[in-house]
Each structure stands twice: as structure tokens, then as C-alpha cells.
XYZ file of C-alpha atoms in Angstrom:
667
model
C 10.012 -9.141 -39.961
C 9.538 -8.526 -36.225
C 6.329 -10.547 -36.278
C 8.127 -13.717 -37.364
C 9.988 -13.851 -34.074
C 6.860 -14.540 -32.050
C 6.552 -17.941 -33.654
C 10.125 -18.665 -32.622
C 9.769 -17.852 -28.944
C 6.717 -19.849 -27.934
C 8.551 -22.871 -26.568
C 12.204 -23.674 -25.874
C 12.364 -26.037 -28.851
C 11.274 -23.264 -31.177
C 14.075 -21.018 -30.028
C 16.547 -23.453 -31.574
C 15.295 -22.094 -34.910
C 16.868 -18.752 -34.023
C 20.479 -19.869 -34.338
C 22.283 -17.718 -36.837
C 19.601 -15.004 -36.936
C 19.383 -13.892 -33.316
C 19.933 -10.357 -32.118
C 21.207 -9.862 -28.578
C 20.160 -7.365 -25.956
C 22.648 -4.546 -25.422
C 24.319 -4.340 -22.036
C 26.004 -1.503 -20.235
C 23.438 1.079 -21.353
C 21.785 1.478 -17.981
C 22.413 4.340 -15.558
C 25.179 3.330 -13.169
C 23.912 5.206 -10.131
C 20.661 4.469 -8.310
C 17.811 6.919 -8.929
C 15.924 7.775 -5.718
C 12.163 7.249 -5.892
C 10.397 10.354 -7.177
C 8.810 12.586 -4.566
C 7.666 9.720 -2.368
C 9.364 8.860 0.951
C 9.373 5.160 0.000
C 7.458 3.958 -3.065
C 5.343 0.831 -2.607
C 3.677 -0.690 -5.678
C 0.714 -3.069 -5.946
C 1.742 -6.713 -5.755
C 2.338 -8.792 -8.868
C -0.738 -10.944 -8.317
C -3.029 -7.935 -8.789
C -0.939 -5.765 -11.138
C 1.733 -7.121 -13.466
C 4.823 -4.952 -13.946
C 3.400 -1.983 -11.989
C 6.602 0.097 -11.914
C 5.228 2.138 -14.807
C 1.493 2.356 -15.502
C 0.124 0.448 -18.485
C -3.055 2.532 -18.149
C -2.283 6.047 -16.912
C -4.231 8.034 -14.340
C -6.312 10.960 -15.586
C -6.412 14.550 -14.383
C -9.073 15.224 -11.786
C -11.247 18.311 -11.672
C -9.715 20.812 -9.281
C -6.248 19.242 -9.596
C -4.663 15.932 -8.783
C -5.290 12.587 -10.495
C -7.527 9.584 -10.263
C -7.409 6.177 -11.926
C -10.442 5.426 -14.090
C -9.184 1.962 -15.050
C -11.281 -0.592 -13.167
C -9.047 -3.043 -11.331
C -8.359 -4.393 -7.860
C -4.890 -3.599 -6.463
C -3.334 -4.975 -3.288
C -0.495 -3.182 -1.465
C 1.658 -4.484 1.369
C 1.590 -2.428 4.581
C 3.855 -4.635 6.666
C 6.635 -4.481 7.646
C 7.079 -0.734 7.094
C 3.690 0.326 8.521
C 2.234 -1.556 11.477
C -0.851 -1.289 13.675
C -0.150 -2.752 17.112
C -3.051 -0.940 18.796
C -5.241 0.290 15.940
C -5.159 2.933 13.250
C -7.120 5.183 10.967
C -7.921 5.467 7.252
C -9.247 8.428 5.297
C -10.100 8.410 1.597
C -12.316 9.828 -1.088
C -14.566 7.151 -2.536
C -17.365 6.940 -5.086
C -19.854 4.396 -6.371
C -19.527 3.337 -10.011
C -23.230 2.741 -10.580
C -22.923 -1.005 -11.166
C -25.609 -3.085 -9.525
C -23.396 -5.663 -7.845
C -21.876 -5.374 -4.365
C -18.367 -3.844 -4.251
C -15.569 -4.073 -1.726
C -14.076 -0.595 -2.145
C -11.331 -0.892 0.477
C -10.254 -3.953 2.443
C -7.675 -4.131 5.254
C -6.405 -7.681 5.750
C -4.679 -9.421 8.637
C -4.298 -13.051 7.642
C -7.847 -14.372 7.266
C -9.362 -11.408 9.147
C -10.569 -8.404 7.121
C -12.083 -5.002 7.763
C -13.958 -3.967 4.623
C -15.738 -0.880 3.311
C -18.447 -2.436 1.155
C -21.472 -1.257 -0.763
C -24.598 -3.391 -0.871
C -25.927 -4.399 -4.296
C -28.607 -2.268 -5.954
C -31.425 -4.586 -4.894
C -30.362 -3.943 -1.269
C -30.419 -0.131 -1.618
C -26.651 0.269 -2.359
C -26.012 1.211 1.279
C -22.336 1.352 2.403
C -21.316 -0.762 5.364
C -18.282 -1.668 7.411
C -17.755 -5.434 7.604
C -15.488 -7.539 9.790
C -14.989 -11.020 8.339
C -12.947 -14.054 9.295
C -11.995 -16.832 6.883
C -14.421 -15.445 4.298
C -17.411 -15.346 6.638
C -19.045 -12.127 7.790
C -18.818 -11.864 11.565
C -20.041 -8.321 12.241
C -21.216 -5.326 10.207
C -22.584 -1.806 10.592
C -24.497 0.008 7.821
C -24.841 3.697 6.982
C -28.265 5.078 6.078
C -27.425 6.816 2.797
C -25.895 5.353 -0.401
C -22.563 6.647 -1.623
C -22.969 9.077 -4.525
C -21.090 8.747 -7.825
C -19.080 11.850 -6.998
C -16.041 11.746 -4.726
C -17.067 11.600 -1.070
C -14.775 11.627 1.997
C -14.986 8.655 4.364
C -13.117 7.691 7.499
C -12.444 4.318 9.121
C -10.987 4.027 12.613
C -10.226 0.996 14.709
C -8.628 0.013 17.972
C -8.351 -3.347 19.683
C -12.055 -3.526 20.511
C -14.062 -1.450 18.038
C -14.117 -0.163 14.448
C -16.101 2.728 12.998
C -17.088 4.072 9.564
C -18.136 7.658 9.034
C -18.894 10.217 6.350
C -17.546 13.348 8.054
C -20.279 15.839 8.866
C -23.052 13.339 8.131
C -23.235 10.000 9.959
C -21.158 7.377 11.696
C -21.592 3.712 12.622
C -19.464 1.308 14.635
C -19.089 -2.391 15.309
C -17.456 -4.460 18.024
C -14.376 -6.420 16.969
C -14.358 -9.998 18.274
C -10.557 -10.003 17.919
C -7.991 -7.238 17.394
C -6.987 -6.676 13.754
C -3.457 -5.702 12.719
C -3.610 -5.065 8.932
C -0.768 -6.440 6.827
C -2.110 -5.273 3.454
C -4.748 -3.104 1.808
C -6.821 -4.030 -1.256
C -8.847 -1.431 -3.127
C -10.988 -0.796 -6.192
C -8.788 1.506 -8.247
C -11.576 3.526 -9.877
C -13.477 3.952 -6.612
C -10.794 5.179 -4.188
C -8.503 8.211 -4.214
C -6.478 10.376 -1.827
C -6.183 7.465 0.573
C -4.175 7.810 3.793
C -3.587 5.241 6.520
C -1.955 5.997 9.865
C -0.590 3.533 12.356
C 3.011 3.218 13.389
C 4.118 4.760 10.103
C 1.999 6.162 7.258
C 0.729 4.998 3.863
C -0.712 7.337 1.190
C -1.996 6.886 -2.365
C -3.256 9.603 -4.724
C -2.373 8.214 -8.214
C 0.012 11.125 -8.723
C 3.019 8.771 -9.071
C 1.599 6.119 -11.344
C 0.518 3.149 -9.218
C 3.041 3.860 -6.445
C 1.899 4.599 -2.917
C 4.086 6.573 -0.514
C 5.182 5.062 2.787
C 6.750 6.796 5.766
C 8.105 4.025 7.995
C 7.986 4.199 11.740
C 10.815 5.936 13.561
C 13.420 3.391 14.588
C 12.514 0.958 11.795
C 15.377 -1.198 10.521
C 13.389 -3.109 7.897
C 14.690 -3.625 4.363
C 12.156 -4.523 1.656
C 13.303 -5.862 -1.725
C 11.486 -6.564 -4.977
C 12.390 -7.309 -8.601
C 10.319 -5.730 -11.377
C 9.828 -6.337 -15.086
C 9.259 -10.108 -15.060
C 5.524 -10.349 -14.356
C 4.460 -10.685 -18.008
C 7.177 -13.367 -18.514
C 8.779 -11.538 -21.430
C 11.400 -8.926 -20.574
C 12.396 -5.925 -22.669
C 15.581 -3.925 -23.103
C 14.251 -0.376 -22.732
C 14.641 1.026 -19.214
C 11.792 3.436 -19.929
C 9.354 0.508 -20.293
C 7.633 -1.461 -17.555
C 9.052 -4.838 -18.624
C 12.698 -3.843 -18.096
C 14.407 -5.825 -15.267
C 14.788 -3.629 -12.178
C 15.619 -4.166 -8.518
C 13.945 -2.036 -5.847
C 15.306 -1.725 -2.313
C 13.486 0.153 0.457
C 15.047 0.869 3.833
C 13.441 2.116 7.017
C 16.796 2.609 8.734
C 17.920 6.104 9.677
C 21.330 5.742 8.014
C 22.481 4.362 4.643
C 22.514 0.616 4.064
C 24.624 -1.531 1.746
C 22.730 -4.624 0.584
C 24.242 -7.336 -1.620
C 22.144 -9.505 -3.934
C 23.297 -12.791 -5.448
C 21.903 -13.841 -8.838
C 21.881 -17.112 -10.736
C 20.661 -17.334 -14.337
C 20.171 -20.348 -16.603
C 19.092 -20.474 -20.263
C 17.277 -23.579 -21.513
C 18.354 -23.528 -25.160
C 21.695 -21.726 -25.114
C 22.880 -23.582 -22.011
C 23.857 -20.282 -20.402
C 24.744 -20.536 -16.710
C 25.820 -17.399 -14.854
C 26.203 -16.250 -11.262
C 26.947 -12.718 -10.130
C 26.482 -10.317 -7.229
C 25.192 -6.756 -7.153
C 25.638 -4.305 -4.270
C 23.012 -1.603 -3.729
C 23.460 1.398 -1.415
C 20.232 2.795 -0.012
C 20.091 6.206 1.706
C 18.454 6.339 5.124
C 14.637 6.083 5.174
C 14.535 5.991 1.411
C 14.283 3.704 -1.582
C 16.168 3.121 -4.824
C 15.268 1.458 -8.104
C 18.287 0.128 -10.053
C 18.656 -1.988 -13.205
C 19.447 -5.657 -12.730
C 23.095 -5.760 -13.857
C 23.200 -8.701 -16.245
C 26.849 -9.685 -16.765
C 26.457 -10.220 -20.525
C 23.909 -9.590 -23.272
C 21.018 -12.051 -23.457
C 20.239 -14.169 -26.494
C 16.704 -15.235 -27.360
C 15.914 -18.029 -24.925
C 13.769 -19.196 -22.017
C 15.454 -18.227 -18.740
C 15.192 -19.099 -15.068
C 16.644 -16.661 -12.532
C 17.111 -16.916 -8.774
C 17.863 -13.945 -6.513
C 18.761 -13.896 -2.828
C 20.075 -11.486 -0.234
C 21.002 -12.652 3.230
C 21.106 -9.096 4.634
C 17.610 -8.337 3.323
C 16.232 -11.843 4.040
C 15.041 -11.904 0.444
C 14.652 -14.655 -2.156
C 12.883 -14.666 -5.511
C 12.641 -16.885 -8.595
C 11.695 -15.578 -12.031
C 10.938 -17.543 -15.197
C 10.917 -15.504 -18.383
C 11.568 -15.201 -22.119
C 13.782 -12.824 -23.989
C 13.192 -12.351 -27.726
C 15.758 -10.165 -29.440
C 14.502 -7.892 -32.197
C 15.735 -8.458 -35.716
C 17.313 -5.618 -37.642
C 14.262 -5.246 -39.890
C 11.302 -2.865 -40.113
C 8.202 -3.952 -38.251
C 5.716 -5.698 -40.521
C 1.927 -5.379 -40.556
C -0.121 -6.613 -37.592
C -0.473 -10.365 -37.900
C -0.561 -11.967 -34.462
C -2.659 -11.817 -31.327
C -3.281 -13.501 -27.996
C -6.559 -14.995 -26.877
C -7.694 -13.589 -23.544
C -8.318 -17.102 -22.137
C -10.203 -15.422 -19.274
C -7.057 -13.625 -18.113
C -7.902 -11.344 -15.203
C -4.500 -10.028 -14.060
C -4.225 -6.296 -14.677
C -1.296 -5.500 -16.969
C -0.621 -9.120 -18.018
C 0.047 -8.233 -21.673
C 3.627 -9.120 -22.805
C 4.549 -5.756 -24.325
C 7.862 -6.891 -25.793
C 6.337 -9.521 -28.074
C 5.360 -8.323 -31.572
C 1.649 -8.950 -31.138
C -1.216 -6.548 -31.662
C -4.605 -8.276 -31.505
C -6.109 -8.715 -28.056
C -8.900 -11.284 -28.217
C -11.694 -10.669 -25.708
C -15.301 -11.750 -25.234
C -18.312 -9.778 -24.178
C -21.328 -11.791 -23.034
C -24.741 -10.132 -23.198
C -25.782 -12.079 -20.099
C -22.686 -10.968 -18.144
C -22.776 -7.323 -19.127
C -26.476 -6.651 -18.766
C -26.356 -8.245 -15.348
C -24.910 -11.552 -14.164
C -27.786 -13.842 -13.257
C -25.800 -15.510 -10.468
C -26.050 -12.321 -8.403
C -29.776 -13.151 -8.057
C -30.625 -9.491 -8.532
C -34.340 -9.451 -9.331
C -34.034 -5.782 -10.277
C -32.250 -6.624 -13.539
C -34.731 -6.298 -16.405
C -34.721 -5.385 -20.068
C -35.049 -1.754 -18.962
C -32.005 -1.693 -16.670
C -30.067 1.443 -17.748
C -26.680 1.047 -19.424
C -24.767 2.848 -16.686
C -25.745 0.007 -14.334
C -24.489 -2.712 -16.671
C -21.375 -4.698 -15.773
C -19.213 -3.632 -18.726
C -16.041 -5.724 -18.979
C -13.132 -3.484 -17.900
C -10.655 -5.601 -19.867
C -11.870 -4.096 -23.145
C -11.365 -0.581 -21.796
C -7.901 -1.540 -20.554
C -6.895 -3.006 -23.931
C -7.964 0.208 -25.643
C -6.063 2.344 -23.120
C -2.943 0.188 -23.616
C -2.980 0.808 -27.360
C -3.847 -2.793 -28.251
C -6.198 -3.785 -31.072
C -9.257 -5.431 -29.493
C -10.908 -8.355 -31.264
C -14.224 -8.724 -29.442
C -16.381 -11.832 -29.627
C -20.072 -11.032 -29.066
C -21.896 -13.818 -27.239
C -25.683 -13.523 -27.409
C -26.399 -16.478 -25.079
C -29.501 -15.549 -23.039
C -29.230 -15.734 -19.254
C -32.733 -14.529 -18.374
C -36.129 -15.605 -19.682
C -36.760 -12.105 -21.073
C -33.540 -12.401 -23.091
C -34.719 -15.624 -24.753
C -37.167 -15.794 -27.647
C -37.245 -19.607 -27.668
C -35.121 -22.672 -27.022
C -33.108 -24.161 -29.865
C -34.493 -27.459 -31.216
C -32.600 -30.736 -30.619
C -29.805 -31.719 -30.883
C -29.094 -28.345 -29.258
C -29.660 -28.281 -25.515
C -29.894 -25.771 -22.690
C -27.202 -25.127 -20.079
C -28.907 -25.539 -16.698
C -27.088 -24.016 -13.708
C -28.022 -23.657 -10.039
C -28.748 -19.961 -10.585
C -30.544 -20.185 -13.938
C -30.814 -21.573 -17.454
C -28.588 -20.415 -20.323
C -28.995 -20.715 -24.052
C -31.565 -20.581 -26.804
C -32.352 -18.044 -29.501
C -32.069 -14.468 -28.224
C -34.894 -11.960 -28.268
C -33.485 -9.905 -31.130
C -35.318 -6.729 -30.119
C -33.497 -6.709 -26.786
C -30.249 -8.071 -28.207
C -30.102 -5.405 -30.892
C -30.354 -2.740 -28.179
C -27.392 -4.323 -26.410
C -25.262 -4.520 -29.573
C -26.092 -0.906 -30.426
C -25.076 0.227 -26.914
C -21.844 -1.776 -27.153
C -20.956 -0.329 -30.571
C -21.638 3.196 -29.296
C -19.417 2.638 -26.251
C -16.466 1.362 -28.314
C -16.963 3.310 -31.547
C -13.618 3.994 -33.187
C -11.784 1.828 -30.641
C -12.848 -1.759 -31.446
C -12.172 -2.449 -35.134
C -13.192 -6.130 -35.136
C -16.245 -7.962 -33.823
C -16.938 -11.681 -34.053
C -20.438 -13.213 -33.992
C -20.493 -15.878 -31.235
C -17.740 -18.350 -30.352
C -17.732 -21.742 -32.067
C -21.550 -21.701 -32.334
C -21.699 -24.990 -34.235
C -20.103 -26.811 -31.285
C -21.551 -25.310 -28.084
C -24.355 -27.320 -26.437
C -25.166 -29.287 -29.560
C -24.799 -26.333 -31.906
C -26.758 -23.265 -33.012
C -29.013 -24.001 -36.012
C -27.591 -22.407 -39.169
C -30.727 -20.369 -39.928
C -30.790 -18.970 -36.388
C -27.095 -18.076 -36.583
C -27.683 -16.241 -39.852
C -30.353 -14.113 -38.143
C -28.091 -13.342 -35.172
C -25.235 -12.376 -37.514
C -27.533 -10.106 -39.496
C -28.645 -8.325 -36.296
C -25.047 -7.780 -35.129
C -23.903 -6.641 -38.567
C -26.691 -4.096 -38.947
C -26.399 -2.642 -35.456
C -22.591 -2.369 -35.499
C -22.452 -0.781 -38.954
C -25.259 1.665 -38.163
C -23.107 3.051 -35.345
C -19.545 2.382 -36.523
C -19.347 1.851 -40.313
C -15.572 1.366 -40.147
C -15.748 -1.658 -37.834
C -15.630 -5.151 -39.323
C -17.922 -8.011 -38.315
C -16.548 -11.540 -38.699
C -18.746 -14.617 -38.634
C -18.683 -18.437 -38.519
C -15.975 -18.809 -35.802
C -15.620 -22.314 -37.106
C -14.032 -25.219 -35.258
C -13.885 -28.964 -35.789
C -15.797 -30.183 -38.850
C -17.584 -26.860 -39.355
C -17.625 -26.686 -43.158
C -21.035 -28.376 -43.711
C -22.565 -25.999 -41.110
C -20.866 -23.019 -42.786
C -22.475 -23.989 -46.093
C -25.887 -24.042 -44.402
C -25.281 -20.614 -42.856
C -24.344 -19.124 -46.216
C -27.318 -20.830 -47.878
C -29.517 -19.097 -45.284
C -28.024 -15.719 -46.252
C -25.615 -15.551 -43.354
C -22.836 -14.175 -45.521
C -24.819 -10.933 -45.729
C -24.327 -10.543 -41.971
C -20.534 -10.552 -41.987
C -17.581 -8.701 -43.480
C -15.220 -11.651 -43.107
C -14.938 -15.251 -41.933
C -13.143 -16.405 -38.765
C -11.884 -19.940 -38.209
C -10.182 -21.990 -35.474
C -7.808 -24.634 -36.821
C -7.051 -26.949 -33.906
C -5.433 -30.168 -35.148
C -3.657 -31.516 -32.040
C -2.409 -34.185 -31.474
C -1.989 -34.446 -35.262
C 0.205 -32.196 -37.378
C -1.453 -29.743 -39.798
C -0.366 -31.794 -42.816
C -1.812 -35.009 -41.356
C -5.103 -33.216 -40.706
C -5.192 -31.813 -44.276
C -5.444 -28.302 -42.873
C -4.468 -26.702 -46.177
C -7.305 -28.544 -47.916
C -9.776 -27.449 -45.244
C -8.797 -23.788 -45.594
C -9.050 -24.105 -49.389
C -12.610 -25.397 -48.981
C -13.478 -22.412 -46.755
C -12.113 -20.051 -49.402
C -14.149 -21.848 -52.048
C -17.364 -21.289 -50.070
C -16.465 -17.621 -49.606
C -15.745 -17.232 -53.335
C -19.164 -18.683 -54.193
C -20.802 -15.594 -52.694
C -19.057 -13.256 -55.127
C -18.328 -11.032 -52.138
C -14.758 -10.228 -50.995
C -14.519 -11.578 -47.453
C -11.157 -11.780 -45.661
C -10.238 -14.843 -43.608
C -8.918 -14.563 -40.037
C -7.833 -17.251 -37.580
C -9.220 -15.923 -34.307
C -8.132 -18.817 -32.056
C -5.814 -21.812 -32.320
C -3.591 -23.654 -29.857
C -1.916 -26.980 -29.164
C -2.471 -29.407 -26.292
C 0.980 -29.456 -24.679
C 2.226 -31.640 -21.826
C 2.732 -29.788 -18.564
C 6.203 -29.943 -17.109
C 7.133 -32.101 -14.148
C 10.082 -29.796 -13.434
C 9.624 -26.108 -14.114
C 12.832 -25.594 -16.080
C 12.746 -28.757 -18.228
C 10.203 -29.929 -20.807
C 8.980 -33.514 -20.615
C 10.907 -35.604 -23.127
C 8.976 -37.417 -25.869
C 10.044 -40.734 -24.318
C 8.809 -39.782 -20.849
C 5.539 -38.444 -22.284
C 5.044 -41.690 -24.198
C 5.344 -43.631 -20.938
C 2.832 -41.364 -19.170
C 0.309 -41.696 -21.996
C 0.757 -45.478 -22.118
C 0.092 -45.582 -18.367
C -3.058 -43.465 -18.916
C -1.689 -40.859 -16.509
C -3.833 -37.732 -16.209
C -3.601 -34.995 -17.328
C -1.296 -36.247 -20.089
C -3.851 -38.841 -21.178
C -7.530 -37.988 -21.643
C -9.806 -41.064 -21.526
C -12.708 -39.461 -23.422
C -13.280 -36.437 -25.623
C -10.845 -34.459 -27.746
C -7.867 -34.469 -27.817
C -7.063 -37.824 -26.270
C -3.506 -36.964 -25.217
C -0.998 -34.142 -24.928
C 2.000 -33.603 -27.184
C 5.536 -32.709 -26.172
C 6.780 -29.117 -26.431
C 8.894 -29.774 -29.522
C 5.951 -31.253 -31.424
C 3.562 -28.644 -30.062
C 5.718 -25.703 -31.053
C 6.388 -27.153 -34.502
C 2.663 -27.716 -34.954
C 1.866 -24.111 -34.022
C 4.385 -22.687 -36.490
C 3.174 -24.941 -39.281
C -0.446 -24.174 -38.413
C 0.134 -20.423 -38.626
C 2.097 -20.711 -41.866
C -0.631 -22.874 -43.400
C -3.222 -20.267 -42.430
C -1.213 -17.410 -43.943
C -0.566 -19.372 -47.131
C -4.332 -19.925 -47.272
C -4.947 -16.183 -47.176
C -5.582 -15.569 -43.467
C -5.069 -11.938 -42.441
C -4.136 -12.783 -38.850
C -3.553 -15.566 -36.325
C -4.464 -15.456 -32.624
C -2.753 -17.865 -30.227
C -4.753 -19.713 -27.578
C -3.979 -19.127 -24.838
C -1.537 -17.038 -22.841
C -0.755 -18.299 -19.330
C -0.391 -15.278 -17.052
C 0.295 -17.543 -14.066
C 3.231 -19.420 -15.572
C 4.453 -21.921 -14.472
C 1.157 -22.867 -12.816
C -1.446 -24.465 -15.120
C -4.826 -22.774 -15.530
C -8.388 -23.833 -16.305
C -7.878 -24.378 -20.034
C -5.490 -27.233 -19.298
C -2.542 -27.543 -21.638
C -3.576 -25.133 -24.396
C -0.969 -22.626 -23.297
C 1.690 -20.666 -25.134
C 3.865 -21.067 -22.043
C 3.863 -24.612 -20.691
C 2.605 -25.019 -17.147
C 4.231 -26.958 -14.336
C 2.805 -30.031 -12.638
C 3.813 -31.749 -9.429
C 5.985 -34.781 -10.293
C 3.886 -37.903 -10.844
């Protein structure tokens, strides 16, 4: 089945398992002639750091009242202005903006010139939500000017103007403020809150406009006399490419030209496959009409096999270079099986990071009561138990997952952030989490927490089919007492089912040696507060067989059976601790890793805690496959991988628990 292929594409070593059963990507099916950008003079998309694979929207814009479109998806996009639009002596910006009701401060629009920025900002709710124009340098506010009235939640026109000495902000027909600029600002890029800005136009030497009528593309009219050529490759940002040109993960090459006449630009490609040993070089010539742009398929010289690839692109005429690291997983000639696999969110923030071409369905996300009701670190004294829901900081990633057609698996974290959220502290050995901005932890005030869970279930009714009670509660800060967990689970279960009877509530979220704690929870009646049981089966650096994983899962099933209640099992998070690469296109060999561990070299060796060392990619990938198979043989309904690295090859905060190995500077 399609789903089986995911297990075979996690690491290069796994792809060796594909020999004899691989399907290749078809070639020669792409349109041969360039298609000019639709309707726009030149189409400029948000950069890959703020929006992955933006050529086609993963979350579409919605129709606006009175015509046009706006983007309700909450994200922050950054667009390049230079070199096609420049501001040697100043410029002007007009837009329609709105407040979203959240209590925190928001930077709605930001024009950046190196470390200097000119920002349209709204103050937080405890500072009257007033809009202001801010000039900052190196992250520090240098000058600001504030309007006297808050922005409404309906679309409101604003205007920003600047020259070499002064900048102004105005709401036409109402009020205007200005500030002196200590230095001239020549914006190179614009960053904006997608759900708070529409019908945006910027004028300098050239023009930039964005109205969400062409997906995420903005229109650019370059300055007269421009000779600039701008190049970009698309489809690689999620690190797994597809073979359907109508999808956003299909490899494409965009070329924009500001020249008055047509331009011929040649691009030179080099491609290497890690497992197959493929090595190819080729060139591709693109003709661009004057003051226009084209988007053409990357002309691969032969069909790809399932592998991990590294591609380099350069063009001397366009002064362009790019490197792309990616996977291709060919589909098998079989019907798609039932949903089995998912990816853990791992605190991924990049909009559109989901690898669409992998056969995965479950999108694991968390929602923290303390984050949503109001992050304590904002030091907003106006946040109370009575703060209305439309001022809460709902996590936009859940809304995005729903809009993308994914199946959200949402972990509910009750951890109190404020004193009014907490009924009492947990007894030892549990402990509190003391931060500079407040104290976290303890048993939640269930009256307030139930209101939150009810509001959450109402917001996502019919869209979130699975909820999980806490995350590894037996392990965090000394552990949640079993009786207390049973009460929390009961509250979540009752509130979710009262609103959305079709949703399922999973409990335990067990990790490590959780079975004795699970018995205590069930003895306290905790099984009555869950529809199913979730587990995390980390075994690294051991193999599943060495850790007796099958026996552990059998014991979990035995405890479930003792209740006489049918409760499905689901693995909601498991990963392996894999050695980061010293060279981006080559895994560390077992011999080299052994030397690094023997030398106690961080991060390959961990002097204290679990696990004490990393494993090589071959062992790690084998362990993951065996772990998943052991779970399925034990009756698990699904398996969620921890965690996807959306900044590959750079490592991220969770260290080496990545489906795609990170890259480390040579030691």
C-alpha cells in the first residue's frame, strides 16, 4: 500500500529496501513552452523562510464582501522588493488593514532595509491597542508616533509615506502622525500579517501590489530601464517533491526580467542521488519576454527513482545559484490504504511546511491552555478568567491543518500559567516550573479549564477528530499524580463529547516506564475519561526487540482488556536519536560515529540523561521501521513520527530526533 512507502523513505539507508519494487516518476509530461504569469506584470511570491512552496496556495484566500479576496489564514509572509522595486529617495504605501482582536502587540506591515525597519504596529490590549509607526534599528525602537484611535476589526485604509528625513502614518480623512528618521531607509523587503493586510500597494521606483487575487503572488512593475533578472526554483521547500505539475511541490523554475526586450537565460543543473548513485548534469535555456516573467518545469533528463537527492543550480547571466536537498518517493501501483501515519508538529512554525507527496494524514499539534487564553510572558495584567474567547491567542496551525485537508491530532495541555488557572500545586515528587515571567504547573482549576475545553471543542467541532489528554504526564516535572490525571481526563472527555460526540479522546500518552502509572490511572477510574490509549515507544539507542517493545505493548493491551471496554491503541509520538551529518550529502558511518562517541564528542555523546548517544542513520531507520511494525502487530491504529525537520539540513531544538537528519559543522 501507499502508506508502506513512508517507512522506506525516511533515511537513505531505508531507501535501499526499495530495490525491485520502486516506481519511477514519469518524464516528458510537462508543457514544453513557458506559461506567462497570470494577469500580473511580474509575479513575486513570499520567500521560502516564511511560506514553503508558495507557488500554489496550501490554504486558499476567501471571497471578500463587495468583491475581491482576502487571506484569513494567520501567517507572516515576507516578500522581496529589491532589485525590481527600489526607493532611492522615499516612497509610499497604501493598504487596507484590520485588527484581529488578539490582545498581544502585532506588527501588521514592516518595511526592512538591512537592520533598519519602518513598522505599522498595534499596541497590546493593555496599552489601548493604539496603532503606531515605529522606526527601529537592530531590533531596538528608535522613534515612534502613535495615532489616537485603535484600528477596528473591519477593513480600514491606511497610508504610510517616507522620504529621506521623515515618515508618516495616516488614516485618510481622520488623523495623521509623523516621525523624524535618524537615517534614510531604502526598503529591500516587506513583511506582513496575512490576515490583517489586503489591497496593499507600494510605490517607489517601480510598483508592488498584493490583493490575494492570485494566490500568494504579488504583482511587480519594475522601474523603466531596469535590466534585472530574478530567478527562483519552486517545489523543494517541503523537501519531498511530487510529479504533478498542478501541485505546489512540483519542481519549477521562475525567471523574472525587468528588461524591455526578451532575454535568453541559461541554467546549469547538477543532481546526485545518495542511494542510486545517480550523477547528472544538464542545461536548460529559458526565454523571458520583456518586462515579464515565466514559470517553467525543471527539465529533469531522466525519470527519478526513490532516493535522497542533492541538486545545484547556477546561471552566470542571472547571477543566480541555489542548492536543494530533497526526497522523491515513487508511488506504488496499488490502491491507497487506510490512514496510518502522521508527523509530529515538533513546534514547526513555517507556513506550508507539510510534505504533501508523502502518504501521511495525521498532523500532530498541541494546544496549551496557558498559551491560548493568554501567554503569561506578555505580562498583560488584563488577562483574567473572564477574558473573552475572541481575544484568546488561538493557535493558527490547527486552522491551517484543517484548511489543508489534514487530520489534526490535538494534544490538550492543561498546565496552568496563572494563579487563577491553578487549583493547587501537585505534591512531591512533582515540582513547579518557575520562569522569569511566572510559575507553571499544578492541578488546574477544573471550572475554568472545562470552559476552555468546551470553547475549543466548539471551535473545532467536526474538524478535529482526535484529542489527547496531556503530553507524557507521568514524566513532566516529576509526573502528574494518577488520581489527578484521571480527573483531568474525565473533564476533557465530558466537555469534548458534550459538544462533539463524534470526536475521540485518547489518554495516558505514555512514555518510558509508564505501565505502573497507567495501572494507577485506570484504578482511579481514568479509563472512563478516554475513548482510547496513546503511547510513545522510544527505545533508542536500543532496538525494539532488545527493549522488549512487543512485550510492553502486550502489557498495555492487557490493562485495556481488564476494563472490559473496547479502547483502540494509537502511537502518537515516536522517534530515534540520529547522528547529525558532518557533510550534508553523506551520513556519518558507524565507524566514524563510534569514534565520536568514544571521544565523548557532543552532540553525538550525551554525558547525562537519556539517551546517552546517537545512532547512525542505518540503525535509526531500521529501528523506526521495526518500531512501527511492532506497534501495528500489537494492534496500534496509527503511528506518528517525531519529528519533521522543516529546516533541513540545519538541526533544530529537538536535537537529533528528526525524520530528516540535520547537518553539523565538521568536528
